[in-house]
PDB file of C-alpha atoms and ligand atoms in Angstrom:
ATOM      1  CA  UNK C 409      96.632  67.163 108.962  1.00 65.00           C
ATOM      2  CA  UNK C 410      98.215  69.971 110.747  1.00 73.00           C
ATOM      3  CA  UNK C 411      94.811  72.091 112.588  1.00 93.00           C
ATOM      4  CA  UNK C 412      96.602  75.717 113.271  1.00 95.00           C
ATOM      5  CA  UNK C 413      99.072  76.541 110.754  1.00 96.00           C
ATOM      6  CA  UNK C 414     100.724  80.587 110.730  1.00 97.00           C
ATOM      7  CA  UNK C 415     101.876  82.466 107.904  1.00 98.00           C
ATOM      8  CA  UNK C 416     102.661  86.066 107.264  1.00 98.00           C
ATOM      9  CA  UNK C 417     100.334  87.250 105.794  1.00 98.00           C
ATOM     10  CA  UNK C 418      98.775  90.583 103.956  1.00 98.00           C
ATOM     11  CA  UNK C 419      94.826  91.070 104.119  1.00 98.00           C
ATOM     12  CA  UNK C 420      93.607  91.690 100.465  1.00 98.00           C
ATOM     13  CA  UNK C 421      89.764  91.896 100.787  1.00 98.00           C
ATOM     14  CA  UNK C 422      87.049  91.226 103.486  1.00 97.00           C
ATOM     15  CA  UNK C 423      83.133  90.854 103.159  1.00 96.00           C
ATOM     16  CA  UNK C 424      80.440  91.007 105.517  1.00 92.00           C
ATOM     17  CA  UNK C 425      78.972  87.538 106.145  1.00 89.00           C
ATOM     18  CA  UNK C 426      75.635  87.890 108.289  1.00 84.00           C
ATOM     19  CA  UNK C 427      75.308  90.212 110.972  1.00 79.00           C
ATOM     20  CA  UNK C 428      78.896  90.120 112.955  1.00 81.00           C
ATOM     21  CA  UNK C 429      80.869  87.294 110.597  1.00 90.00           C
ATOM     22  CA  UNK C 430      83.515  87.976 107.825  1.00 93.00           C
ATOM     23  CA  UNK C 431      85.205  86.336 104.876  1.00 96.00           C
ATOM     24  CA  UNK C 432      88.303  87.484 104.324  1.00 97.00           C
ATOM     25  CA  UNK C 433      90.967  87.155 101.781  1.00 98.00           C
ATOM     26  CA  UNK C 434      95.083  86.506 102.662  1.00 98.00           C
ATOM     27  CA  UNK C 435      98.064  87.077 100.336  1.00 98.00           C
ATOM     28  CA  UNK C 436     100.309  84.548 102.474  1.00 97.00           C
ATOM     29  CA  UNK C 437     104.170  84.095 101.213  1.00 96.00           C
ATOM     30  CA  UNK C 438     103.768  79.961 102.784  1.00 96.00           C
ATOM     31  CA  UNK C 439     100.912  79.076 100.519  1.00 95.00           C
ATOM     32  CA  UNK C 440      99.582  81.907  98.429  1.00 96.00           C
ATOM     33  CA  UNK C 441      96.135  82.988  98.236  1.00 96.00           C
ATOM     34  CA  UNK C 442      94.185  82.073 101.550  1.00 97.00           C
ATOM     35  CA  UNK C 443      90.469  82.017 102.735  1.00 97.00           C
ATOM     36  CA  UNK C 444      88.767  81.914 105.519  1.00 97.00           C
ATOM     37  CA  UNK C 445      86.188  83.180 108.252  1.00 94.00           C
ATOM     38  CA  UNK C 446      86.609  85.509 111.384  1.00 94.00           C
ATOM     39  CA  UNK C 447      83.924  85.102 114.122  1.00 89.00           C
ATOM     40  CA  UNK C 448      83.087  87.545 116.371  1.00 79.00           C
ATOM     41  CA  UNK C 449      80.940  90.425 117.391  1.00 70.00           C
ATOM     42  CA  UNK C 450      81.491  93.744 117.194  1.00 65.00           C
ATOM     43  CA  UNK C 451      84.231  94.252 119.886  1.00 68.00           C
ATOM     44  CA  UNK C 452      85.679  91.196 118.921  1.00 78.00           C
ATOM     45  CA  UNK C 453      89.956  92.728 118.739  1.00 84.00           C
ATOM     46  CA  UNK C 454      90.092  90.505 115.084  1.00 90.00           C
ATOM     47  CA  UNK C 455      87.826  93.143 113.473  1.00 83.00           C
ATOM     48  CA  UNK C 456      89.991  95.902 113.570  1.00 89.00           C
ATOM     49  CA  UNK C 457      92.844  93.698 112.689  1.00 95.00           C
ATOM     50  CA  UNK C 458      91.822  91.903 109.831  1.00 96.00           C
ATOM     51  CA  UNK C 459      91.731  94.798 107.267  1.00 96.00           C
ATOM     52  CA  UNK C 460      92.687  95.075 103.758  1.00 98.00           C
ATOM     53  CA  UNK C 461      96.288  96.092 103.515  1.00 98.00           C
ATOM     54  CA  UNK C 462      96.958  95.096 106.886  1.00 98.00           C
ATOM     55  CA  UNK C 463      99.938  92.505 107.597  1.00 98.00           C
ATOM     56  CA  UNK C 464     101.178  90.465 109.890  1.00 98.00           C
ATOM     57  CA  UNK C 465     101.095  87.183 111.785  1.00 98.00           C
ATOM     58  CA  UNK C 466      98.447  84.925 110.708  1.00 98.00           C
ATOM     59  CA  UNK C 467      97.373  81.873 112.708  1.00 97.00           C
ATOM     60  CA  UNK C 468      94.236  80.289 111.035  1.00 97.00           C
ATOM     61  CA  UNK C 469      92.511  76.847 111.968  1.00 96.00           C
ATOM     62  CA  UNK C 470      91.444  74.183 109.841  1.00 95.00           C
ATOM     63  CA  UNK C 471      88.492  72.326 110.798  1.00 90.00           C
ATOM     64  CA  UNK C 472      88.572  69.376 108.206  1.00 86.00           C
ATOM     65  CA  UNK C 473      85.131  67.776 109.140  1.00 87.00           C
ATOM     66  CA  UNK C 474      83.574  70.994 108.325  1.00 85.00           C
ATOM     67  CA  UNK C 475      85.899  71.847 105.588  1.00 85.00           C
ATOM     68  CA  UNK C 476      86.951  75.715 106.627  1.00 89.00           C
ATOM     69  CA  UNK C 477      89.406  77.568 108.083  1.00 96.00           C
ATOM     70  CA  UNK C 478      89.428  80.166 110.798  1.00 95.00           C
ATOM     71  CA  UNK C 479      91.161  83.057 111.922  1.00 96.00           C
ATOM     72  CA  UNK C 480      92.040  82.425 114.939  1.00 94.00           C
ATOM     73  CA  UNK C 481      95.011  85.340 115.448  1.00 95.00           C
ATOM     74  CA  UNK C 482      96.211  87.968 113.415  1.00 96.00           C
ATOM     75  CA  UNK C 483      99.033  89.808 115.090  1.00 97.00           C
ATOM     76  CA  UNK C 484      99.236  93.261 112.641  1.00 97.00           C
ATOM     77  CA  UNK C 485     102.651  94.564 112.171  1.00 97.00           C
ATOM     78  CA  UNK C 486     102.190  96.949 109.786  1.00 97.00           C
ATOM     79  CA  UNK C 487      99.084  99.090 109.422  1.00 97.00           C
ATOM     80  CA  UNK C 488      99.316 101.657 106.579  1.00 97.00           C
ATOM     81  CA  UNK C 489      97.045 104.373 107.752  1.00 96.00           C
ATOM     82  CA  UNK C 490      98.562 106.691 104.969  1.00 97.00           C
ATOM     83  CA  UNK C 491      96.695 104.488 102.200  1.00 97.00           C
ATOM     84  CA  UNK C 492      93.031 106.404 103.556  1.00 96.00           C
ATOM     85  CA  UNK C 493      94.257 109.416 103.639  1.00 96.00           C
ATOM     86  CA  UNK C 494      93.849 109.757 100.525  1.00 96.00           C
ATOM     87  CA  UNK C 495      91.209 108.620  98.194  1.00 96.00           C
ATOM     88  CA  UNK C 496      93.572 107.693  95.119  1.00 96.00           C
ATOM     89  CA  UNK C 497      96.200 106.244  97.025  1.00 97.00           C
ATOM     90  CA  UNK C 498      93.401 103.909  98.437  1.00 97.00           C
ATOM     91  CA  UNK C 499      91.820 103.189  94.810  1.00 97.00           C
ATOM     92  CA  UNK C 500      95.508 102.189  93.846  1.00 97.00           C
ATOM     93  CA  UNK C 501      95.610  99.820  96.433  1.00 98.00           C
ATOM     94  CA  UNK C 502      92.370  98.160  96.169  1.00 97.00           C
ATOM     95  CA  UNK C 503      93.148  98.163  92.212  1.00 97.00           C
ATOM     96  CA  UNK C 504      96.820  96.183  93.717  1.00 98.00           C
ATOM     97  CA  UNK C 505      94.711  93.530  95.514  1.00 98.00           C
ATOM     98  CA  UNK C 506      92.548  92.799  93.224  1.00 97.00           C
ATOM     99  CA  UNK C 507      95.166  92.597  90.871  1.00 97.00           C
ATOM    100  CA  UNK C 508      96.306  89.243  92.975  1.00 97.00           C
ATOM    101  CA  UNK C 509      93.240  87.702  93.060  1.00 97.00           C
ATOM    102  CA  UNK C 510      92.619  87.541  89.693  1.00 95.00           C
ATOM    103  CA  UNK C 511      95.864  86.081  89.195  1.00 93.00           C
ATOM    104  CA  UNK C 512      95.350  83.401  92.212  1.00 89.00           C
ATOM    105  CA  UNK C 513      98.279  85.530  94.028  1.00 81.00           C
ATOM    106  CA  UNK C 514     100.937  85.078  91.021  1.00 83.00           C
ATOM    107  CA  UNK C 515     100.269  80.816  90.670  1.00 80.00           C
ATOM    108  CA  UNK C 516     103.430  80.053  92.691  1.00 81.00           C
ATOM    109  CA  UNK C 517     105.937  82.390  93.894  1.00 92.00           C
ATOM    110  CA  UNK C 518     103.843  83.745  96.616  1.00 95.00           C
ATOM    111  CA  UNK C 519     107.296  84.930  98.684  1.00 96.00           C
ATOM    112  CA  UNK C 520     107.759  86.746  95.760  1.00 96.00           C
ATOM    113  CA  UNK C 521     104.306  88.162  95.293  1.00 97.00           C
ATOM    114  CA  UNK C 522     103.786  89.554  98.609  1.00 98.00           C
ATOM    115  CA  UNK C 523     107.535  91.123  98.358  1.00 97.00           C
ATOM    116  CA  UNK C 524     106.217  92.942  95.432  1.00 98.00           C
ATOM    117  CA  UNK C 525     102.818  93.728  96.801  1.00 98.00           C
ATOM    118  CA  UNK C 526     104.017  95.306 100.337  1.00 98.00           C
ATOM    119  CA  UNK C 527     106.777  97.158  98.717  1.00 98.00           C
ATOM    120  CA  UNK C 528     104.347  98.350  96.441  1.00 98.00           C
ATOM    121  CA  UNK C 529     101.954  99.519  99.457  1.00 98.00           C
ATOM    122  CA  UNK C 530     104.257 100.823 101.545  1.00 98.00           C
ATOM    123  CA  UNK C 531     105.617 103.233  98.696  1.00 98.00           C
ATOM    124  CA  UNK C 532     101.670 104.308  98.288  1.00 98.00           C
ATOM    125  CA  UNK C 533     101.783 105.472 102.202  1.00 97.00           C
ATOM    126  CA  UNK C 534     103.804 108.059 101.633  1.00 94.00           C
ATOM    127  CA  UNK C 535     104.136 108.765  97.820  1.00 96.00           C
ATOM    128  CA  UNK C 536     102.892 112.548  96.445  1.00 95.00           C
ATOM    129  CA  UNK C 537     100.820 112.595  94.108  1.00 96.00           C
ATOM    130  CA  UNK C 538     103.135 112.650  91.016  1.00 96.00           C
ATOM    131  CA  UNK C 539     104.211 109.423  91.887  1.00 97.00           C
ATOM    132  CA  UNK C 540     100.958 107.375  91.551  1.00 97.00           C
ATOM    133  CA  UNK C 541     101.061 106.836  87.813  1.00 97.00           C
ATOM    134  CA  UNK C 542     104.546 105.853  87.915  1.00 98.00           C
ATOM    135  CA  UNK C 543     104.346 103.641  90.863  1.00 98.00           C
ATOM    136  CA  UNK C 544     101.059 101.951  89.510  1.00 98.00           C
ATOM    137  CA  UNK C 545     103.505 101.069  86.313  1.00 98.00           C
ATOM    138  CA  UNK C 546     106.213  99.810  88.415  1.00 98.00           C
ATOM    139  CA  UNK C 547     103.899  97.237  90.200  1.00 98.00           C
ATOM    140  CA  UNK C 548     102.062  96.126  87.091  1.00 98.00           C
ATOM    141  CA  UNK C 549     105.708  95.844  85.050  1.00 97.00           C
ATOM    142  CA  UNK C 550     107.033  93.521  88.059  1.00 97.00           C
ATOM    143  CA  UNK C 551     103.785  91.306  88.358  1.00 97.00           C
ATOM    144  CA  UNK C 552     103.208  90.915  84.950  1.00 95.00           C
ATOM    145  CA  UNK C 553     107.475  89.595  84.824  1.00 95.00           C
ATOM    146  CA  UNK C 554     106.490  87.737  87.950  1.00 95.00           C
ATOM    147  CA  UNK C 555     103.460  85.889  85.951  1.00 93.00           C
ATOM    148  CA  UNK C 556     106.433  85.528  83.581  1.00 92.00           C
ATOM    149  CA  UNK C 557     103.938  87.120  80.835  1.00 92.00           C
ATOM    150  CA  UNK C 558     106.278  90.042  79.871  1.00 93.00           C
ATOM    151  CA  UNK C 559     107.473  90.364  76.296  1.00 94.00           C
ATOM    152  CA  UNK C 560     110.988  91.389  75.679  1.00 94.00           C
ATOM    153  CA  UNK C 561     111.980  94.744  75.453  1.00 95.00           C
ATOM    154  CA  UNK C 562     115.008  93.944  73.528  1.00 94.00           C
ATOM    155  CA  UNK C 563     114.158  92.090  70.581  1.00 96.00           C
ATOM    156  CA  UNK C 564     111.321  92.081  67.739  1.00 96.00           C
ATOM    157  CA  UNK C 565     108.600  89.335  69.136  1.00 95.00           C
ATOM    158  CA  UNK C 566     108.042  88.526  64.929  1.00 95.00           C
ATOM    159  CA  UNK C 567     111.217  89.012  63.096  1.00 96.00           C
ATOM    160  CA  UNK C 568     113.910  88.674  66.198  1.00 96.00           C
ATOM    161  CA  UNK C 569     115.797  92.076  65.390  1.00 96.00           C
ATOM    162  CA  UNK C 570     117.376  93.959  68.221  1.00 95.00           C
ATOM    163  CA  UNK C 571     115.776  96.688  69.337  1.00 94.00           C
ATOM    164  CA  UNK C 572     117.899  99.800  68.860  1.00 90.00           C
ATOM    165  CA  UNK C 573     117.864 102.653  72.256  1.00 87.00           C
ATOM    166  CA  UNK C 574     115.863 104.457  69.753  1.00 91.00           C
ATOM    167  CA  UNK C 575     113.643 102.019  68.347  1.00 92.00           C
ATOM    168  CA  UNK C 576     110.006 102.763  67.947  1.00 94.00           C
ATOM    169  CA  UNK C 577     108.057  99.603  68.888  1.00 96.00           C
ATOM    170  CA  UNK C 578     104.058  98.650  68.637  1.00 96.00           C
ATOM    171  CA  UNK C 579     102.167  96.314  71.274  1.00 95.00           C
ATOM    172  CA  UNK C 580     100.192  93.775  68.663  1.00 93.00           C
ATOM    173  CA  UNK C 581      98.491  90.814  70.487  1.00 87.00           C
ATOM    174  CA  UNK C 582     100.749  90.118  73.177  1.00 85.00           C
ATOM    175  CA  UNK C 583     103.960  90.940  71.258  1.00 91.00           C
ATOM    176  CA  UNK C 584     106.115  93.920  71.368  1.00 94.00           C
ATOM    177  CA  UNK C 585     106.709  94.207  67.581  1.00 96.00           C
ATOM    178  CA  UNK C 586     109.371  96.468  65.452  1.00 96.00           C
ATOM    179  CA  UNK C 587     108.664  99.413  63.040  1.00 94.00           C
ATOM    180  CA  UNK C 588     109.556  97.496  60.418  1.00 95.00           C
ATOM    181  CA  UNK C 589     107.152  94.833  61.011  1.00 95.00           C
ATOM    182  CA  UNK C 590     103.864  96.847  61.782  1.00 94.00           C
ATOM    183  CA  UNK C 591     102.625 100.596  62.381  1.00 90.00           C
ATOM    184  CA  UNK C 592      99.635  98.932  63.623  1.00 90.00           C
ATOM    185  CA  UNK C 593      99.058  98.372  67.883  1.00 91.00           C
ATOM    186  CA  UNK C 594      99.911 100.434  70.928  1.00 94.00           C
ATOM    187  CA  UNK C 595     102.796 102.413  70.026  1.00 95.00           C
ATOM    188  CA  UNK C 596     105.991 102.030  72.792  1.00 96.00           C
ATOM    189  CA  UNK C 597     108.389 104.743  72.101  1.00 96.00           C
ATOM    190  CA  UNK C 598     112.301 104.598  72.988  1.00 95.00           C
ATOM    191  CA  UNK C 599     112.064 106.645  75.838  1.00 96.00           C
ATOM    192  CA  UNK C 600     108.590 104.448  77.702  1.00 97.00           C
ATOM    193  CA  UNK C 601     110.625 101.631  76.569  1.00 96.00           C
ATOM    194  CA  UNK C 602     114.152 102.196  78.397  1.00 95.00           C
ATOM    195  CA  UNK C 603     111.729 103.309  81.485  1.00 97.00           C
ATOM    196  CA  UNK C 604     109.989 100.592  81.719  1.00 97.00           C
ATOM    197  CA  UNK C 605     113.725  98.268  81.599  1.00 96.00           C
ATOM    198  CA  UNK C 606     115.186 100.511  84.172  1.00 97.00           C
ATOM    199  CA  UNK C 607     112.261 100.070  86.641  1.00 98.00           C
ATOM    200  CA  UNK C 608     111.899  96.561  86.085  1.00 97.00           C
ATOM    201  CA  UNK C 609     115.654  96.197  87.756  1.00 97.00           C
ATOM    202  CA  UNK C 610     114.594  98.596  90.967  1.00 97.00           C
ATOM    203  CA  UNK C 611     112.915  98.200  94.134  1.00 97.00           C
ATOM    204  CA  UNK C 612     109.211 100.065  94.248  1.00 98.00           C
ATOM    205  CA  UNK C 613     110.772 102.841  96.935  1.00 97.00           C
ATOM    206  CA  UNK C 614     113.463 104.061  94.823  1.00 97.00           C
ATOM    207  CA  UNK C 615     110.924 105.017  92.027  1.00 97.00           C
ATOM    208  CA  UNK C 616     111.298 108.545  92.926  1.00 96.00           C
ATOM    209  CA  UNK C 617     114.774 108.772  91.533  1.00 96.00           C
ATOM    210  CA  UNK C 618     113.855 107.112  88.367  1.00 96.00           C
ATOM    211  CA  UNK C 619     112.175 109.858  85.893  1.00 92.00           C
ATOM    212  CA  UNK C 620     110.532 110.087  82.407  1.00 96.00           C
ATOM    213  CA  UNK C 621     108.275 112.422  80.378  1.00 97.00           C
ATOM    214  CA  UNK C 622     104.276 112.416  81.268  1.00 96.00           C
ATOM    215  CA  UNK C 623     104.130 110.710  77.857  1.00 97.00           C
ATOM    216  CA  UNK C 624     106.749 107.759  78.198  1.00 97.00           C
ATOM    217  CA  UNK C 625     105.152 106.923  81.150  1.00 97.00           C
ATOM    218  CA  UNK C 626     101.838 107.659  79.866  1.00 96.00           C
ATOM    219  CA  UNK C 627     102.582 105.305  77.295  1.00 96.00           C
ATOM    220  CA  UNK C 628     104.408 102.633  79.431  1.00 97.00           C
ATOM    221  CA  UNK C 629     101.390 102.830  81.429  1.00 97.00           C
ATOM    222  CA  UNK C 630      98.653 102.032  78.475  1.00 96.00           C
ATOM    223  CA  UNK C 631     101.189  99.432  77.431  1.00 96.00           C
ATOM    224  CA  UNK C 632     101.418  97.421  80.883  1.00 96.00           C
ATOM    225  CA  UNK C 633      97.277  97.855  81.293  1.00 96.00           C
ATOM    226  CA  UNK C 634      96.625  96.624  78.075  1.00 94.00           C
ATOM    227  CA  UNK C 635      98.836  93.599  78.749  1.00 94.00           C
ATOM    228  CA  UNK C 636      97.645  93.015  82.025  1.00 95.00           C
ATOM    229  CA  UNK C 637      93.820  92.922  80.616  1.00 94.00           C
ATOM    230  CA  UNK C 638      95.244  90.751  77.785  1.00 92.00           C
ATOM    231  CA  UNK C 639      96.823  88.843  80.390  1.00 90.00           C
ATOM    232  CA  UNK C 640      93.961  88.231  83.097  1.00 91.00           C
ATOM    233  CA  UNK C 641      91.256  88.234  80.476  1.00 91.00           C
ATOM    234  CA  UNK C 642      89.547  90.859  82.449  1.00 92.00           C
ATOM    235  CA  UNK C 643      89.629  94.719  82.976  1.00 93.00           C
ATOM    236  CA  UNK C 644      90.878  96.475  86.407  1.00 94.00           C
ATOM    237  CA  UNK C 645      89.623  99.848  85.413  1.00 91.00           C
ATOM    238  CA  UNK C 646      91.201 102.077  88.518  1.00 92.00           C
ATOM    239  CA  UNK C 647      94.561 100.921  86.282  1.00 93.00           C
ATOM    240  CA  UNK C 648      93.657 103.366  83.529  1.00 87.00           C
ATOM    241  CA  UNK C 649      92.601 106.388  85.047  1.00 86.00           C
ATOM    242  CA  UNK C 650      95.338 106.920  88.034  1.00 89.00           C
TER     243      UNK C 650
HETATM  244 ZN1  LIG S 182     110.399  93.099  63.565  1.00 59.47          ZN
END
């Protein structure tokens, strides 16, 4: 067994163990979710590092008699002060990463994953205000296709038809359902619906130039909670209020 292995690596969450030790929490695109201890006082140069939302080059060693692993290095590359200067930008991205733990870091495509989940952080650095609703959408809409627990936006889930530009549609147990099957659910107009199919094909930094009305996106954004909830059995509530 290999004793110091590296990854890249994003810091999701960190706890207190004792007076000077942590636990912390890795998104890693090598092997997914990852955790493990970092010794040291208080000037050790790890506890600044090791951060949430911090990423970079991880070096952790495995101590197999003992069965735990260490950080040994973490080499930050990027820092993201702009996520604390500001107190919703910071809820968005603590709603993010725990977002990926209660999916175990998306069960497989962790290169994926943490593409979605800097992108989506980076984005929060600098976004105004307007753009935390939309952006919150974007990241749930591309997790929730990365979990590959999406329903399709183009056809009926009961009866198959196509859903027309126009189409009013209803969000019934996991399926995206057509007027002429229900008026029951969480409705999904036209307009939340060709929103949510145009962001799903762009990269979290170009959100900007992809607009709706407050209510398609209010709606796209009760739509992708709701599914996430449904999804995870369990509620992230900073998802429905930013
Ligand atoms: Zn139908």
């Amino acid at each position: 067994m290999l004793r110091n292995i590296r990854y890249n690596a994003l810091v999701l969450k960190v706890k207190a163990v004792g007076q000077s030790h942590r636990e912390a929490w890795f998104l890693s695109a090598e092997s997914g979710i990852l955790h493990a201890t970092v010794f040291g006082g208080p000037r050790s140069h790890l506890k600044g590092a090791v951060a949430p939302f911090h990423q970079g080059n991880l070096l952790l060693y495995y101590n197999p008699v003992k069965d735990y692993a260490k950080v040994t290095e973490f080499d930050v590359c990027t820092w993201r002060p702009g996520l604390r200067e500001d107190y919703q930008r910071l809820m968005a991205a603590f709603a993010l990463t725990e977002t990926i733990l209660s999916s175990y870091g998306s069960g497989g495509t962790w290169h994926e994953a943490l593409n979605i989940a800097e992108a989506t952080l980076d984005a929060y650095t600098e976004a105004s205000e307007q753009l935390y609703r939309p952006l919150a959408v974007h990241f749930l809409w591309h997790w929730i296709s990365l979990l590959g627990l999406n329903p399709s936006l183009e056809h009926c889930d009961r009866c198959g038809a196509l859903l027309s530009a126009h189409a009013l549609t209803f969000f019934v147990h996991g399926s995206l359902v057509c007027e002429s099957c229900t008026h029951d659910g969480l409705a999904l107009g036209a307009g939340a619906r060709r929103w949510l199919h145009s962001i799903g094909q762009i990269p979290a930094c170009s959100i900007a130039r992809y607009s709706a009305s407050p209510a398609s996106i209010s709606q796209a954004k009760n739509f992708v909670t709701v599914l996430l909830r449904e999804s995870l059995g369990k509620r992230i509530q900073t998802w429905e209020i930013i």
